[in-house]
């Protein structure tokens, strides 16, 4: 079984985010890392291919400046190869253009199953994966908490408002996985060394048969107008517990008449 | 100038009775923005027509019986077909829920239209301008879609307050679903409904949420006891949901529930941006954290720098003594 995992490479979330003053889009200079939200998808794909006993995991990523650091991390976990779409024309892409680009790259790998995260840490639109499914004409199951594949069918336990649903879907299909579905493995030393020699197929927008006008800032049909500080909450009172802080809380709740 | 027509996706309420509260919030907002408000649902429209009508929709379109299939492809397909046929709206408001995001994503591709998600405000300034909370709600970003129709907006819960319009029952009509092919193949085989006691997390007047600072899973019991004493609901940070201490349904934040209770009590939660975005709108915030530099304390009305293992048992005892 061949599985593609869409992995986003993002600025380190531990660093404070920055918006570019002219385009108001997230600054993506500097080193990018594998989005933690996508490490679950990588792990899930490795486990499914393992269980199937055949096939391979291919990564697909769209990132600026030929960025490969995050891909290397996922390759070190055990993915076999990667397709990286990197092109200056892609800067400023909205979610729909991103989905078109990823879909075109995924076609090259002709997978049985596509896995993505439910939402990325830096963009969190949460629409890219199902947009990819629609471009590819695939059925999709979002918010998977458990995934199994057998006999050409993927079985998913899907998060719902009321609890969860068991959902079945014939392959090929796309599934988005929530954080915590599986415990992502740490790359071993051997894995890290092996990753250095794994193939990364780097392609441009033209290679994918897309035109530069439909992607990137040129194709984006949404515009950021302003970014302003939110109304600050009045900062309140801070008390250091000396054994009686619970009384302060009780008094506060009384004052609010919730008790 | 109001828009001529907005469609709101009317999601059936979880568990089955009536319309989801988020869809009612969207209907309320749509009345401000458009002359005609209509709704689209995948449930039986005759069951929901009264309720959507009383929130301002004049027509409720049903996409027909989808059986056990997930609703994304059929609902997106039906709306897209109507738009192509020229009877579509200027804007579609979609609830930011599991099914809502699927619908918006597929609709966006079918119509080759962009989609804005995480919307928390919409104003009409000669075209719709959306607000988005970024960096944990510390900054507000405003955005606009280009001039094409329709605009697709995916809106977070509790961004607007639902208010009935006093309107009568909506007319019901069918919306034709075109041939959807292999994309329409994911079907539910079994539904699991989690038992729940007390008020719902997103409706409770008091929410007590626990985080990793509780130390271990069994201490979540303290959070639940406190919530019960205050007739509230128990919530959680993602850290302890991922760790398996509590089910996902308790999660508050970016990927969990948005809550706006009278009082939110955060116990052993650091206040990551993704957590804050789900609770910053609470009227009053109490936080207990042993680290005086924890970000949650900077937004608390009452911040207690202390150990949850000391403060919580005493607080519970004091409240028990009163009741
Ligand atoms: C895409 C994405 C989406 C996310 N969505 C969400 C979401 O919806 N909701 C969410 O909550 N998070 C979300 N997160 C995760 C978020 O970034 C944080 O990791 C998480 O909120 C941290 O949970 P926590 O505060 O319980 O744990 P920590 O950050 O580990 O904080 C624990 C706190 O407890 C305090 N503490 C420790 N011991 C004690 C004690 N004995 N007494 C008192 N205080 C103590 C510590 O000082 C610390 O402040 C998301 C992350 C990503 C990347
Ligand atoms: N640039 C990208 N490259 C690869 N995968 C992506 C990219 N953007 C989004 N994705 C995938 O889509 C998921 C959801 O992202 P988003 O829609 O940005 O919240 C991510 O977890 C990835 O699996």
PDB file of C-alpha atoms in Angstrom, chain A residues 14-217:
ATOM      1  CA  UNK A  14       8.462  28.406  19.987  1.00  0.00           C
ATOM      2  CA  UNK A  15       9.654  31.643  18.372  1.00  0.00           C
ATOM      3  CA  UNK A  16       7.123  34.475  18.375  1.00  0.00           C
ATOM      4  CA  UNK A  17       5.328  34.721  15.003  1.00  0.00           C
ATOM      5  CA  UNK A  18       5.914  37.706  12.739  1.00  0.00           C
ATOM      6  CA  UNK A  19       3.862  39.161   9.922  1.00  0.00           C
ATOM      7  CA  UNK A  20       5.531  40.812   6.995  1.00  0.00           C
ATOM      8  CA  UNK A  21       4.779  44.574   7.115  1.00  0.00           C
ATOM      9  CA  UNK A  22       3.927  44.818   3.403  1.00  0.00           C
ATOM     10  CA  UNK A  23       1.978  41.626   2.686  1.00  0.00           C
ATOM     11  CA  UNK A  24       0.729  40.837   6.219  1.00  0.00           C
ATOM     12  CA  UNK A  25       1.483  37.191   5.610  1.00  0.00           C
ATOM     13  CA  UNK A  26       3.495  35.070   8.023  1.00  0.00           C
ATOM     14  CA  UNK A  27       7.238  35.556   7.646  1.00  0.00           C
ATOM     15  CA  UNK A  28       8.736  32.242   6.556  1.00  0.00           C
ATOM     16  CA  UNK A  29      12.445  33.082   6.380  1.00  0.00           C
ATOM     17  CA  UNK A  30      15.023  31.180   8.341  1.00  0.00           C
ATOM     18  CA  UNK A  31      15.015  27.498   9.074  1.00  0.00           C
ATOM     19  CA  UNK A  32      11.733  25.651   8.927  1.00  0.00           C
ATOM     20  CA  UNK A  33      10.889  22.542  10.905  1.00  0.00           C
ATOM     21  CA  UNK A  34       8.409  19.682  10.540  1.00  0.00           C
ATOM     22  CA  UNK A  35       5.028  20.803  11.853  1.00  0.00           C
ATOM     23  CA  UNK A  36       4.436  18.751  14.976  1.00  0.00           C
ATOM     24  CA  UNK A  37       0.806  18.300  13.864  1.00  0.00           C
ATOM     25  CA  UNK A  38       2.086  16.351  10.838  1.00  0.00           C
ATOM     26  CA  UNK A  39       4.370  14.024  12.783  1.00  0.00           C
ATOM     27  CA  UNK A  40       1.219  12.092  13.757  1.00  0.00           C
ATOM     28  CA  UNK A  41       0.341  11.577  10.094  1.00  0.00           C
ATOM     29  CA  UNK A  42       3.854  10.371   9.324  1.00  0.00           C
ATOM     30  CA  UNK A  43       3.724   7.881  12.198  1.00  0.00           C
ATOM     31  CA  UNK A  44       0.257   6.697  11.206  1.00  0.00           C
ATOM     32  CA  UNK A  45       1.386   6.143   7.606  1.00  0.00           C
ATOM     33  CA  UNK A  46       4.460   4.186   8.695  1.00  0.00           C
ATOM     34  CA  UNK A  47       2.318   1.945  10.906  1.00  0.00           C
ATOM     35  CA  UNK A  48      -0.254   1.327   8.144  1.00  0.00           C
ATOM     36  CA  UNK A  49       2.397   0.422   5.574  1.00  0.00           C
ATOM     37  CA  UNK A  50       4.024  -1.829   8.159  1.00  0.00           C
ATOM     38  CA  UNK A  51       0.737  -3.575   8.846  1.00  0.00           C
ATOM     39  CA  UNK A  52       0.075  -4.002   5.113  1.00  0.00           C
ATOM     40  CA  UNK A  53       3.480  -5.624   4.732  1.00  0.00           C
ATOM     41  CA  UNK A  54       4.181  -3.816   1.464  1.00  0.00           C
ATOM     42  CA  UNK A  55       4.350  -0.341  -0.023  1.00  0.00           C
ATOM     43  CA  UNK A  56       6.042   2.862   0.989  1.00  0.00           C
ATOM     44  CA  UNK A  57       5.429   6.262   2.544  1.00  0.00           C
ATOM     45  CA  UNK A  58       5.994   9.296   0.302  1.00  0.00           C
ATOM     46  CA  UNK A  59       6.041  12.804   1.740  1.00  0.00           C
ATOM     47  CA  UNK A  60       4.614  15.776  -0.125  1.00  0.00           C
ATOM     48  CA  UNK A  61       5.454  19.300   0.976  1.00  0.00           C
ATOM     49  CA  UNK A  62       5.201  22.794  -0.421  1.00  0.00           C
ATOM     50  CA  UNK A  63       7.758  25.159   1.094  1.00  0.00           C
ATOM     51  CA  UNK A  64       9.891  28.167   0.135  1.00  0.00           C
ATOM     52  CA  UNK A  65      13.618  28.231  -0.624  1.00  0.00           C
ATOM     53  CA  UNK A  66      13.969  24.469  -1.287  1.00  0.00           C
ATOM     54  CA  UNK A  67      13.491  23.906   2.436  1.00  0.00           C
ATOM     55  CA  UNK A  68      14.157  20.290   3.368  1.00  0.00           C
ATOM     56  CA  UNK A  69      14.896  20.266   7.117  1.00  0.00           C
ATOM     57  CA  UNK A  70      11.387  19.178   8.079  1.00  0.00           C
ATOM     58  CA  UNK A  71      11.348  16.569   5.307  1.00  0.00           C
ATOM     59  CA  UNK A  72      14.625  15.140   6.607  1.00  0.00           C
ATOM     60  CA  UNK A  73      13.041  14.719  10.035  1.00  0.00           C
ATOM     61  CA  UNK A  74      10.126  12.775   8.540  1.00  0.00           C
ATOM     62  CA  UNK A  75      12.463  10.752   6.295  1.00  0.00           C
ATOM     63  CA  UNK A  76      14.520   9.919   9.386  1.00  0.00           C
ATOM     64  CA  UNK A  77      11.352   8.598  11.023  1.00  0.00           C
ATOM     65  CA  UNK A  78      11.100   6.127   8.146  1.00  0.00           C
ATOM     66  CA  UNK A  79       9.398   7.664   5.094  1.00  0.00           C
ATOM     67  CA  UNK A  80      10.960   6.384   1.850  1.00  0.00           C
ATOM     68  CA  UNK A  81      11.023   9.515  -0.292  1.00  0.00           C
ATOM     69  CA  UNK A  82       9.665  13.005  -0.725  1.00  0.00           C
ATOM     70  CA  UNK A  83       8.279  15.360  -3.320  1.00  0.00           C
ATOM     71  CA  UNK A  84       9.034  18.998  -2.533  1.00  0.00           C
ATOM     72  CA  UNK A  85       7.315  21.801  -4.403  1.00  0.00           C
ATOM     73  CA  UNK A  86       9.350  24.957  -4.062  1.00  0.00           C
ATOM     74  CA  UNK A  87       8.977  27.965  -6.300  1.00  0.00           C
ATOM     75  CA  UNK A  88       9.161  31.727  -5.714  1.00  0.00           C
ATOM     76  CA  UNK A  89       5.815  32.004  -7.496  1.00  0.00           C
ATOM     77  CA  UNK A  90       4.180  30.200  -4.547  1.00  0.00           C
ATOM     78  CA  UNK A  91       4.811  32.887  -1.919  1.00  0.00           C
ATOM     79  CA  UNK A  92       1.510  34.177  -0.539  1.00  0.00           C
ATOM     80  CA  UNK A  93      -0.599  31.211  -1.710  1.00  0.00           C
ATOM     81  CA  UNK A  94      -4.039  30.902  -0.144  1.00  0.00           C
ATOM     82  CA  UNK A  95      -5.442  27.553   0.959  1.00  0.00           C
ATOM     83  CA  UNK A  96      -7.099  26.791  -2.386  1.00  0.00           C
ATOM     84  CA  UNK A  97      -3.896  27.379  -4.394  1.00  0.00           C
ATOM     85  CA  UNK A  98      -1.929  25.360  -1.836  1.00  0.00           C
ATOM     86  CA  UNK A  99      -4.402  22.516  -2.277  1.00  0.00           C
ATOM     87  CA  UNK A 100      -4.120  22.633  -6.072  1.00  0.00           C
ATOM     88  CA  UNK A 101      -0.332  22.460  -5.844  1.00  0.00           C
ATOM     89  CA  UNK A 102      -0.327  19.619  -3.314  1.00  0.00           C
ATOM     90  CA  UNK A 103      -2.920  17.703  -5.346  1.00  0.00           C
ATOM     91  CA  UNK A 104      -0.797  17.958  -8.503  1.00  0.00           C
ATOM     92  CA  UNK A 105       2.244  16.708  -6.599  1.00  0.00           C
ATOM     93  CA  UNK A 106       0.281  13.862  -4.975  1.00  0.00           C
ATOM     94  CA  UNK A 107      -0.889  12.655  -8.418  1.00  0.00           C
ATOM     95  CA  UNK A 108       2.718  11.892  -9.265  1.00  0.00           C
ATOM     96  CA  UNK A 109       2.896   9.400  -6.397  1.00  0.00           C
ATOM     97  CA  UNK A 110      -0.444   7.737  -7.271  1.00  0.00           C
ATOM     98  CA  UNK A 111      -1.168   6.694  -3.674  1.00  0.00           C
ATOM     99  CA  UNK A 112      -3.844   4.404  -2.218  1.00  0.00           C
ATOM    100  CA  UNK A 113      -4.219   6.674   0.777  1.00  0.00           C
ATOM    101  CA  UNK A 114      -3.396  10.335   1.476  1.00  0.00           C
ATOM    102  CA  UNK A 115      -2.903  11.435   5.084  1.00  0.00           C
ATOM    103  CA  UNK A 116      -2.799  15.034   6.327  1.00  0.00           C
ATOM    104  CA  UNK A 117      -3.115  16.834   9.652  1.00  0.00           C
ATOM    105  CA  UNK A 118      -6.465  18.299  10.721  1.00  0.00           C
ATOM    106  CA  UNK A 119      -4.868  21.735  10.834  1.00  0.00           C
ATOM    107  CA  UNK A 120      -1.413  23.217  10.628  1.00  0.00           C
ATOM    108  CA  UNK A 121       0.191  24.977  13.590  1.00  0.00           C
ATOM    109  CA  UNK A 122       0.967  28.204  11.770  1.00  0.00           C
ATOM    110  CA  UNK A 123      -1.884  28.566   9.269  1.00  0.00           C
ATOM    111  CA  UNK A 124      -4.658  26.478  10.891  1.00  0.00           C
ATOM    112  CA  UNK A 125      -7.132  27.004   8.077  1.00  0.00           C
ATOM    113  CA  UNK A 126      -7.965  23.319   8.343  1.00  0.00           C
ATOM    114  CA  UNK A 127      -9.364  23.346   4.817  1.00  0.00           C
ATOM    115  CA  UNK A 128      -6.321  22.368   2.731  1.00  0.00           C
ATOM    116  CA  UNK A 129      -6.671  18.564   3.071  1.00  0.00           C
ATOM    117  CA  UNK A 130     -10.328  18.277   2.046  1.00  0.00           C
ATOM    118  CA  UNK A 131      -9.691  20.780  -0.756  1.00  0.00           C
ATOM    119  CA  UNK A 132      -6.933  18.401  -1.922  1.00  0.00           C
ATOM    120  CA  UNK A 133      -9.419  15.503  -1.788  1.00  0.00           C
ATOM    121  CA  UNK A 134     -11.940  17.422  -3.871  1.00  0.00           C
ATOM    122  CA  UNK A 135      -9.329  18.404  -6.478  1.00  0.00           C
ATOM    123  CA  UNK A 136      -8.351  14.732  -6.743  1.00  0.00           C
ATOM    124  CA  UNK A 137     -11.967  13.519  -6.718  1.00  0.00           C
ATOM    125  CA  UNK A 138     -11.308  11.453  -3.591  1.00  0.00           C
ATOM    126  CA  UNK A 139     -13.618  10.693  -0.679  1.00  0.00           C
ATOM    127  CA  UNK A 140     -12.314  12.031   2.648  1.00  0.00           C
ATOM    128  CA  UNK A 141     -12.696  11.395   6.349  1.00  0.00           C
ATOM    129  CA  UNK A 142     -11.528  14.264   8.546  1.00  0.00           C
ATOM    130  CA  UNK A 143     -10.677  14.227  12.263  1.00  0.00           C
ATOM    131  CA  UNK A 144      -9.609  10.601  12.502  1.00  0.00           C
ATOM    132  CA  UNK A 145      -8.858   9.330  15.988  1.00  0.00           C
ATOM    133  CA  UNK A 146      -8.102   5.776  14.805  1.00  0.00           C
ATOM    134  CA  UNK A 147      -7.304   4.455  11.322  1.00  0.00           C
ATOM    135  CA  UNK A 148      -7.173   0.885   9.962  1.00  0.00           C
ATOM    136  CA  UNK A 149      -6.900  -0.373   6.413  1.00  0.00           C
ATOM    137  CA  UNK A 150      -7.906  -3.773   5.093  1.00  0.00           C
ATOM    138  CA  UNK A 151      -9.247  -5.177   1.859  1.00  0.00           C
ATOM    139  CA  UNK A 152      -9.214  -1.871  -0.011  1.00  0.00           C
ATOM    140  CA  UNK A 153     -11.235  -0.091   2.678  1.00  0.00           C
ATOM    141  CA  UNK A 154     -10.127   2.440   5.264  1.00  0.00           C
ATOM    142  CA  UNK A 155     -11.956   2.317   8.608  1.00  0.00           C
ATOM    143  CA  UNK A 156     -11.782   5.420  10.721  1.00  0.00           C
ATOM    144  CA  UNK A 157     -13.028   6.395  14.139  1.00  0.00           C
ATOM    145  CA  UNK A 158     -13.942  10.035  13.586  1.00  0.00           C
ATOM    146  CA  UNK A 159     -14.311  12.744  16.223  1.00  0.00           C
ATOM    147  CA  UNK A 160     -17.798  14.268  16.377  1.00  0.00           C
ATOM    148  CA  UNK A 161     -19.555  16.875  18.466  1.00  0.00           C
ATOM    149  CA  UNK A 162     -21.489  14.165  20.343  1.00  0.00           C
ATOM    150  CA  UNK A 163     -18.739  11.555  20.646  1.00  0.00           C
ATOM    151  CA  UNK A 164     -17.346   9.682  17.668  1.00  0.00           C
ATOM    152  CA  UNK A 165     -18.451   7.841  14.533  1.00  0.00           C
ATOM    153  CA  UNK A 166     -17.060   4.738  12.896  1.00  0.00           C
ATOM    154  CA  UNK A 167     -16.689   5.606   9.225  1.00  0.00           C
ATOM    155  CA  UNK A 168     -15.827   3.365   6.268  1.00  0.00           C
ATOM    156  CA  UNK A 169     -14.530   4.465   2.942  1.00  0.00           C
ATOM    157  CA  UNK A 170     -13.147   2.672  -0.127  1.00  0.00           C
ATOM    158  CA  UNK A 171      -9.577   3.454  -1.228  1.00  0.00           C
ATOM    159  CA  UNK A 172      -8.164   5.605  -2.686  1.00  0.00           C
ATOM    160  CA  UNK A 173      -9.138   8.170  -0.052  1.00  0.00           C
ATOM    161  CA  UNK A 174      -7.842  11.020   2.078  1.00  0.00           C
ATOM    162  CA  UNK A 175      -7.844  10.995   5.889  1.00  0.00           C
ATOM    163  CA  UNK A 176      -6.911  13.792   8.284  1.00  0.00           C
ATOM    164  CA  UNK A 177      -5.572  12.726  11.659  1.00  0.00           C
ATOM    165  CA  UNK A 178      -5.888  14.537  14.984  1.00  0.00           C
ATOM    166  CA  UNK A 179      -2.937  15.063  17.321  1.00  0.00           C
ATOM    167  CA  UNK A 180      -2.481  12.171  19.694  1.00  0.00           C
ATOM    168  CA  UNK A 181      -3.795   9.403  17.359  1.00  0.00           C
ATOM    169  CA  UNK A 182      -0.446   7.673  17.615  1.00  0.00           C
ATOM    170  CA  UNK A 183       2.808   8.356  19.423  1.00  0.00           C
ATOM    171  CA  UNK A 184       5.282   9.678  16.804  1.00  0.00           C
ATOM    172  CA  UNK A 185       8.592   7.834  17.015  1.00  0.00           C
ATOM    173  CA  UNK A 186      11.857   9.661  17.556  1.00  0.00           C
ATOM    174  CA  UNK A 187      14.209   9.291  14.607  1.00  0.00           C
ATOM    175  CA  UNK A 188      17.025   6.882  15.476  1.00  0.00           C
ATOM    176  CA  UNK A 189      20.655   7.727  14.719  1.00  0.00           C
ATOM    177  CA  UNK A 190      20.549   5.164  11.924  1.00  0.00           C
ATOM    178  CA  UNK A 191      17.372   6.759  10.606  1.00  0.00           C
ATOM    179  CA  UNK A 192      18.945  10.209  10.598  1.00  0.00           C
ATOM    180  CA  UNK A 193      21.967   8.947   8.671  1.00  0.00           C
ATOM    181  CA  UNK A 194      19.800   7.057   6.174  1.00  0.00           C
ATOM    182  CA  UNK A 195      17.588  10.109   5.626  1.00  0.00           C
ATOM    183  CA  UNK A 196      20.508  12.040   4.170  1.00  0.00           C
ATOM    184  CA  UNK A 197      20.522   9.763   1.128  1.00  0.00           C
ATOM    185  CA  UNK A 198      16.794   9.332   0.597  1.00  0.00           C
ATOM    186  CA  UNK A 199      15.460  10.863  -2.630  1.00  0.00           C
ATOM    187  CA  UNK A 200      13.785  14.265  -2.526  1.00  0.00           C
ATOM    188  CA  UNK A 201      12.218  15.080  -5.875  1.00  0.00           C
ATOM    189  CA  UNK A 202      12.144  18.861  -6.143  1.00  0.00           C
ATOM    190  CA  UNK A 203       9.601  20.296  -8.559  1.00  0.00           C
ATOM    191  CA  UNK A 204       8.401  23.727  -9.660  1.00  0.00           C
ATOM    192  CA  UNK A 205       4.948  25.058 -10.464  1.00  0.00           C
ATOM    193  CA  UNK A 206       5.637  24.619 -14.186  1.00  0.00           C
ATOM    194  CA  UNK A 207       6.736  20.992 -13.643  1.00  0.00           C
ATOM    195  CA  UNK A 208       3.314  20.334 -12.143  1.00  0.00           C
ATOM    196  CA  UNK A 209       1.567  21.801 -15.165  1.00  0.00           C
ATOM    197  CA  UNK A 210       0.127  24.730 -13.198  1.00  0.00           C
ATOM    198  CA  UNK A 211       0.431  28.324 -14.280  1.00  0.00           C
ATOM    199  CA  UNK A 212       2.118  30.879 -12.034  1.00  0.00           C
ATOM    200  CA  UNK A 213      -0.940  33.131 -12.287  1.00  0.00           C
ATOM    201  CA  UNK A 214      -3.209  30.710 -10.427  1.00  0.00           C
ATOM    202  CA  UNK A 215      -0.985  30.248  -7.382  1.00  0.00           C
ATOM    203  CA  UNK A 216       0.941  32.410  -4.935  1.00  0.00           C
ATOM    204  CA  UNK A 217       0.130  36.040  -4.278  1.00  0.00           C
TER     205      UNK A 217
END
